[in-house]
XYZ file of C-alpha atoms in Angstrom:
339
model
C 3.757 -8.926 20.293
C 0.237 -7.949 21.802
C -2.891 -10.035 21.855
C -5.662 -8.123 20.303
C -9.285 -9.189 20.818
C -11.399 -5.600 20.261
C -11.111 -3.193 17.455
C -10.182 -0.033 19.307
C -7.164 -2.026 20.643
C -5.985 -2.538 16.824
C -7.093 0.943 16.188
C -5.067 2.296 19.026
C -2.151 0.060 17.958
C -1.953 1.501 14.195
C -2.583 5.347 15.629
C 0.401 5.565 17.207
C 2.193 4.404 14.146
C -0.135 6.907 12.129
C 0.540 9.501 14.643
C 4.061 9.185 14.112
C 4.120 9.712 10.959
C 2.172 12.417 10.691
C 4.437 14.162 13.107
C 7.116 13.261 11.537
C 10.029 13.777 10.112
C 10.408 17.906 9.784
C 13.255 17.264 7.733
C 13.791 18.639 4.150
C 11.726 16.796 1.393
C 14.365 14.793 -0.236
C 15.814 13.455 2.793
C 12.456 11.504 3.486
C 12.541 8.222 5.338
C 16.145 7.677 3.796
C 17.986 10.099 6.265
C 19.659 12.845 5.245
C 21.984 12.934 2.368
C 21.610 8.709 2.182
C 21.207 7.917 -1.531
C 17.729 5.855 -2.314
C 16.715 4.332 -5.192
C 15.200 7.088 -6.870
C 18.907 8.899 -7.568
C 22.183 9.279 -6.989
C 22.702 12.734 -5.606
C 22.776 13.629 -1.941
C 20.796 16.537 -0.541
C 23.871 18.158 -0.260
C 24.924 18.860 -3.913
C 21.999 19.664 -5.209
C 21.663 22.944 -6.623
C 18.696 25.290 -6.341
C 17.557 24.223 -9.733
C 17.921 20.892 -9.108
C 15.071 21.351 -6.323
C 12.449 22.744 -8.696
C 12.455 19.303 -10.872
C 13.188 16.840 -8.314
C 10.684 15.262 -6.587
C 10.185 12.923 -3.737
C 8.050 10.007 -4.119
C 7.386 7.276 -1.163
C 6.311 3.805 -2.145
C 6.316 0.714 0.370
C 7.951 -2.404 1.441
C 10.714 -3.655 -1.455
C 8.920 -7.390 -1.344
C 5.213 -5.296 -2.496
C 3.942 -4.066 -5.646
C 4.294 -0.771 -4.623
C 8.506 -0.126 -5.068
C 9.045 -1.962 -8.392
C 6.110 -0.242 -9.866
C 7.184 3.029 -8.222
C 10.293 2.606 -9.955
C 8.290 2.107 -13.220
C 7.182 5.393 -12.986
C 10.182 6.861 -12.281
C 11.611 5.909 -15.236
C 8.334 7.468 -17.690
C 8.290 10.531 -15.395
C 12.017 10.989 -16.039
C 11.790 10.163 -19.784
C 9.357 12.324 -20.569
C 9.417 15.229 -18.090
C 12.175 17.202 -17.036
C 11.373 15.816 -13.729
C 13.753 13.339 -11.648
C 12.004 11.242 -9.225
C 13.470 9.663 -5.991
C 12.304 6.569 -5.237
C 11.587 5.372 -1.367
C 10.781 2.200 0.398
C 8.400 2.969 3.021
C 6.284 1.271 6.010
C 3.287 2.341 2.936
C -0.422 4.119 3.368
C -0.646 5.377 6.629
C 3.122 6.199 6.617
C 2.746 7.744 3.283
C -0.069 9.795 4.103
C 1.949 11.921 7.105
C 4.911 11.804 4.835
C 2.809 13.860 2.080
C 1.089 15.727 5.429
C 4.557 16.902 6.427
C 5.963 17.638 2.947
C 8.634 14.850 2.792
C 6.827 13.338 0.163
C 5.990 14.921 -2.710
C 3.768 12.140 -4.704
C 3.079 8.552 -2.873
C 1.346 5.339 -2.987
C -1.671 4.532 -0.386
C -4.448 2.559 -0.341
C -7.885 4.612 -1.059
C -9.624 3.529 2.562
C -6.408 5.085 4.083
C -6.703 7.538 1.944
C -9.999 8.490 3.058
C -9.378 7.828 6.472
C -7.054 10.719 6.165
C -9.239 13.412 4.565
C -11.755 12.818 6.864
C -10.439 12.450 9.978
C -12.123 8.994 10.849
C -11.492 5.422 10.701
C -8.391 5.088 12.751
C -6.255 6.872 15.599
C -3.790 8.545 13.518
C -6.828 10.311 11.873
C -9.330 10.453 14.236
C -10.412 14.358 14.366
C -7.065 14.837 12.685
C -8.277 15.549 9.352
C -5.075 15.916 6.753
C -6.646 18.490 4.722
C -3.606 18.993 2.160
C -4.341 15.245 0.852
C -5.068 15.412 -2.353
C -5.866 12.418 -4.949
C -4.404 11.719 -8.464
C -5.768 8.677 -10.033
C -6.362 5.033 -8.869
C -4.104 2.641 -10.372
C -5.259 -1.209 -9.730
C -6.819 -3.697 -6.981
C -4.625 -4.348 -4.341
C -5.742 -8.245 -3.024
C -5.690 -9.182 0.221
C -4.037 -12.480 0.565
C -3.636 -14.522 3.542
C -0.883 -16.896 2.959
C 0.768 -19.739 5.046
C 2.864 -23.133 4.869
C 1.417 -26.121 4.219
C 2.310 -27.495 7.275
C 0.863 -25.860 9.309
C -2.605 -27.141 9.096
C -4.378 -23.748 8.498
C -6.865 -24.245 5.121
C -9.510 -21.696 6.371
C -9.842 -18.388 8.110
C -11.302 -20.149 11.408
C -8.107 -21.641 11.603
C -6.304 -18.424 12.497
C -7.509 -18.445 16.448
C -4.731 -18.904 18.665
C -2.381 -18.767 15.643
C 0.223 -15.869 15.631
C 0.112 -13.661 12.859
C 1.954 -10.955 10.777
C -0.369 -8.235 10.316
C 1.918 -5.986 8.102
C 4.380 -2.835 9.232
C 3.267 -1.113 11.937
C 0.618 1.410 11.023
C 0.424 0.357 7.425
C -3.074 0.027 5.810
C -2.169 -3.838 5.510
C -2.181 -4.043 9.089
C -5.272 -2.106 9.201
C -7.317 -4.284 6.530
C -6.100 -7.574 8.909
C -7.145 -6.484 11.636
C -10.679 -5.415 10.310
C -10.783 -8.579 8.756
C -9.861 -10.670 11.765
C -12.333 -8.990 14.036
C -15.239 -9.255 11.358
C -14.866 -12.832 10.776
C -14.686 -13.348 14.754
C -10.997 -14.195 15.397
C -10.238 -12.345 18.826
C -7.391 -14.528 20.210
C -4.200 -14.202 18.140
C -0.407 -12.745 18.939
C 0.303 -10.089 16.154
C 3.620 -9.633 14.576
C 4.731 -6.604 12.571
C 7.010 -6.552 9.981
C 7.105 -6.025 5.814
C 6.219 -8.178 3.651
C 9.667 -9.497 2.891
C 9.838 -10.259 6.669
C 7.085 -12.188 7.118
C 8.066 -14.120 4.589
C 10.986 -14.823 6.298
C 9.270 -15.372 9.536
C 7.095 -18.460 7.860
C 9.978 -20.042 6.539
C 11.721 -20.389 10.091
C 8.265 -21.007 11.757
C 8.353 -17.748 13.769
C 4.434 -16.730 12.431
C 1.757 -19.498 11.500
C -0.131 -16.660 8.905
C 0.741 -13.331 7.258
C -1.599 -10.706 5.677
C -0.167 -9.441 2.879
C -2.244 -6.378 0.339
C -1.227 -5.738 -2.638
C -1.965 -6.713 -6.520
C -0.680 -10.128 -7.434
C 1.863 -11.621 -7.616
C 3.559 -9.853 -4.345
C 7.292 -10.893 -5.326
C 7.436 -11.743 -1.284
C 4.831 -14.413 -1.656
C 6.334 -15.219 -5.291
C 9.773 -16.090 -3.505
C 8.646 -18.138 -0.773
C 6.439 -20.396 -2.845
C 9.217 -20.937 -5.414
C 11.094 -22.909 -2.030
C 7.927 -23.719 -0.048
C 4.756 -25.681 -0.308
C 1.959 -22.548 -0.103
C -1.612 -22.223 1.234
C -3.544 -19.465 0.403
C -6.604 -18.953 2.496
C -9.652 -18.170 1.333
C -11.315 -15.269 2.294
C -14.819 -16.259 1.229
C -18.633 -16.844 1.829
C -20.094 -15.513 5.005
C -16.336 -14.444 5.794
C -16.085 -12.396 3.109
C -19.806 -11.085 3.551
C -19.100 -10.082 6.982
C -15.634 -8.686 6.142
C -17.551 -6.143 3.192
C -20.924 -5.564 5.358
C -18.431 -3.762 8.009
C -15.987 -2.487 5.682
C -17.806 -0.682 2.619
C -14.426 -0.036 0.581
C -14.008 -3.583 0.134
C -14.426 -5.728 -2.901
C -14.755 -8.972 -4.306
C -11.307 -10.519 -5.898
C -10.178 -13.360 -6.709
C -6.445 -14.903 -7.100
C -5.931 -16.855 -10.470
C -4.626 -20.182 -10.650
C -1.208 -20.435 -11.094
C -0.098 -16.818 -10.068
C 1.722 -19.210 -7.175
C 3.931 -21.732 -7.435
C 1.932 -24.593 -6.403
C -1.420 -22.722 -6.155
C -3.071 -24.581 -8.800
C -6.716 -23.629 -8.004
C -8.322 -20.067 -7.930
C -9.056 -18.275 -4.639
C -11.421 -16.212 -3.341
C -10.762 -13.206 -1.289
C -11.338 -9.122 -1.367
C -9.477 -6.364 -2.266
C -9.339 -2.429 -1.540
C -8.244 -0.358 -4.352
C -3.932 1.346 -5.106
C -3.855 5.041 -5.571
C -1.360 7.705 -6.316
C -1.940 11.010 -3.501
C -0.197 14.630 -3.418
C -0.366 17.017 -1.572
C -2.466 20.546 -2.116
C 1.102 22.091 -2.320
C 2.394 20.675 -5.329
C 1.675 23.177 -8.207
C -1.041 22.190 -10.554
C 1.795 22.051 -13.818
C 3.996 19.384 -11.844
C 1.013 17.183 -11.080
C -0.285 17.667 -14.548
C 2.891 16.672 -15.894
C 3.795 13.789 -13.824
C 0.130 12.526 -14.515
C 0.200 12.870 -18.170
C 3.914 11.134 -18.108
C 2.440 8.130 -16.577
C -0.816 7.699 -18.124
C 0.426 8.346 -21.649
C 3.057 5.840 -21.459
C 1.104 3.034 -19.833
C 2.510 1.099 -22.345
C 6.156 1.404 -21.250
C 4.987 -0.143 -17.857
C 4.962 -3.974 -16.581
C 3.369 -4.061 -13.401
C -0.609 -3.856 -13.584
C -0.774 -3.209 -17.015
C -4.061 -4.897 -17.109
C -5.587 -2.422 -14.624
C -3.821 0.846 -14.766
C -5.320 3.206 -17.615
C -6.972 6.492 -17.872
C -10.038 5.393 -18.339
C -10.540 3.410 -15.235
C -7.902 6.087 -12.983
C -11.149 7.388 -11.169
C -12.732 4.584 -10.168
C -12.348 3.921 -6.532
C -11.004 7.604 -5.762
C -12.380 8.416 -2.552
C -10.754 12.119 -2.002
C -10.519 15.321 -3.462
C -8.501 15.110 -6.717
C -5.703 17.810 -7.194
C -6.409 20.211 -9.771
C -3.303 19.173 -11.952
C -4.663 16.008 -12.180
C -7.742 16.875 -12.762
C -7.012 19.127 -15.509
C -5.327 16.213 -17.336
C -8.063 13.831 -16.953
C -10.447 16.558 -18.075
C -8.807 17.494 -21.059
């Protein structure tokens, strides 16, 4: 736990994470974050008995946190990548963005999901630590896929109704050196809340952590319903906290990638009224190494079949996939969206 009161401490806090990434793990693609040989979600074939074939079509693709929108909808993919490509995907949960990005840096990762301020972050070598004259110049975009909403969510009992509420309060800002914990912090300092403990953990955690009391607030980014939030309000009474007004003016004035969102009625148990908040935007990267026909491929697979998907349906589409990009896109992707 630290107590963080300036921005270059939070910045500091999420390079090292970034850093770490981005040094990473020099092991062979496939092996990834799941350790070598471990079977992941994405297949069940070790490292070890693949064949050299098998390498050519099988590609590594890092998601986030199993209580997020990222795994299950990375796991949507897989299965319209694999049904209509020759291509087998493997699946991985992941500390998310910033993670992801040195996991595509490094090769592990062959495709991944991150959010497009990371993202941009990355190509430019700004914004945080990790990045900061570290420009990773093999990022490459593919297509945006949806909003991902920043909700601030805690127990009824605990008294907290507005962000102002949050000082002295001790907080789950998301894994270490994910974007969420990047957005909360930006947030926190924007709207003025400098004394706070921060906790780091996934989503699933800090769910975890409000049910026994151990946090009073957790950030949580990505598009709604988070299953995370969706379990603990299905055994808890929920508050989620407006981020709103002057807040969210403040939060958008020093933050240019956010945007207005709001949470709909009902998409909590027990959340009966809409609320306000922001939102950055869910993107699929590569890397400059992938050849152009495997990116074309696994691009067309996804946005052809949109309507073999569940998750975001409402949002992802071809029409809308550059909206939001704020890198380079990779010419495979590009010459699908082109076409």
């Amino acid at each position: 736990m630290t107590n963080n009161s300036t921005r270059r401490r939070f910045l500091k806090t999420a390079g090292v994470a970034g850093v770490a990434a981005l040094a990473g793990c020099g092991g062979g693609g496939d092996g990834g974050d799941g350790g070598d040989g471990e079977t992941t979600e994405g297949g069940d074939m070790t490292e070890g008995e693949m064949t050299e074939g098998d390498t050519e079509t099988r590609l590594s693709w890092h998601a986030g946190g199993t209580g997020g929108t990222y795994f299950p909808l990375s796991n949507e993919f897989k299965t319209v990548v694999e049904d209509n490509t020759d291509f087998t995907l493997n699946v991985q949960s992941t500390g998310a963005s910033v993670e992801n990005v040195g996991s595509l840096a490094s090769g592990d990762a062959d495709f991944a999901l991150i959010q497009n301020d990371i993202a941009s972050f990355a190509k430019n070598g700004t914004g945080i630590d990790a990045f900061q004259d570290n420009a990773v110049e093999n990022l490459q975009g593919v297509a945006t896929l949806y909003p991902e909403t920043i909700t601030v969510v805690t127990l009824a009992d605990t008294g907290i109704t507005q962000l102002s509420d949050l000082e002295g309060a001790t907080i789950n800002t998301g894994d270490l050196g994910s974007g969420t914990q990047v957005n909360a912090n930006q947030i926190l300092e924007s709207v003025g809340i400098s004394d706070y403990t921060e906790q780091n953990a996934s989503f699933s955690q800090a769910a975890d952590q409000l049910r026994n009391g151990d946090i009073d607030a957790a950030f949580v980014v990505g598009g709604w319903p988070v299953g995370a939030i969706e379990d603990l309000a299905n055994t808890n009474d929920l508050v989620i906290v407006p981020i709103s007004g002057d807040n969210r003016a403040a939060a958008k004035e020093d933050a240019s990638w956010f945007a207005d969102d709001t949470i709909p009625a009902d998409t909590y148990t027990g959340v009966d009224e809409a609320v306000e908040t922001i939102a950055v935007q869910a993107m699929i990267a590569t890397n400059a190494e992938q050849p152009e026909g495997t990116v074309e491929s696994v691009t067309a697979a996804i946005f052809d079949n949109v309507d073999d998907l569940s998750i975001k349906t409402d949002f992802i589409s071809a029409d809308s996939a550059q909206d939001g990009m704020s890198i380079e896109l990779h010419p495979g992707a590009a010459a699908y969206f082109d076409a």
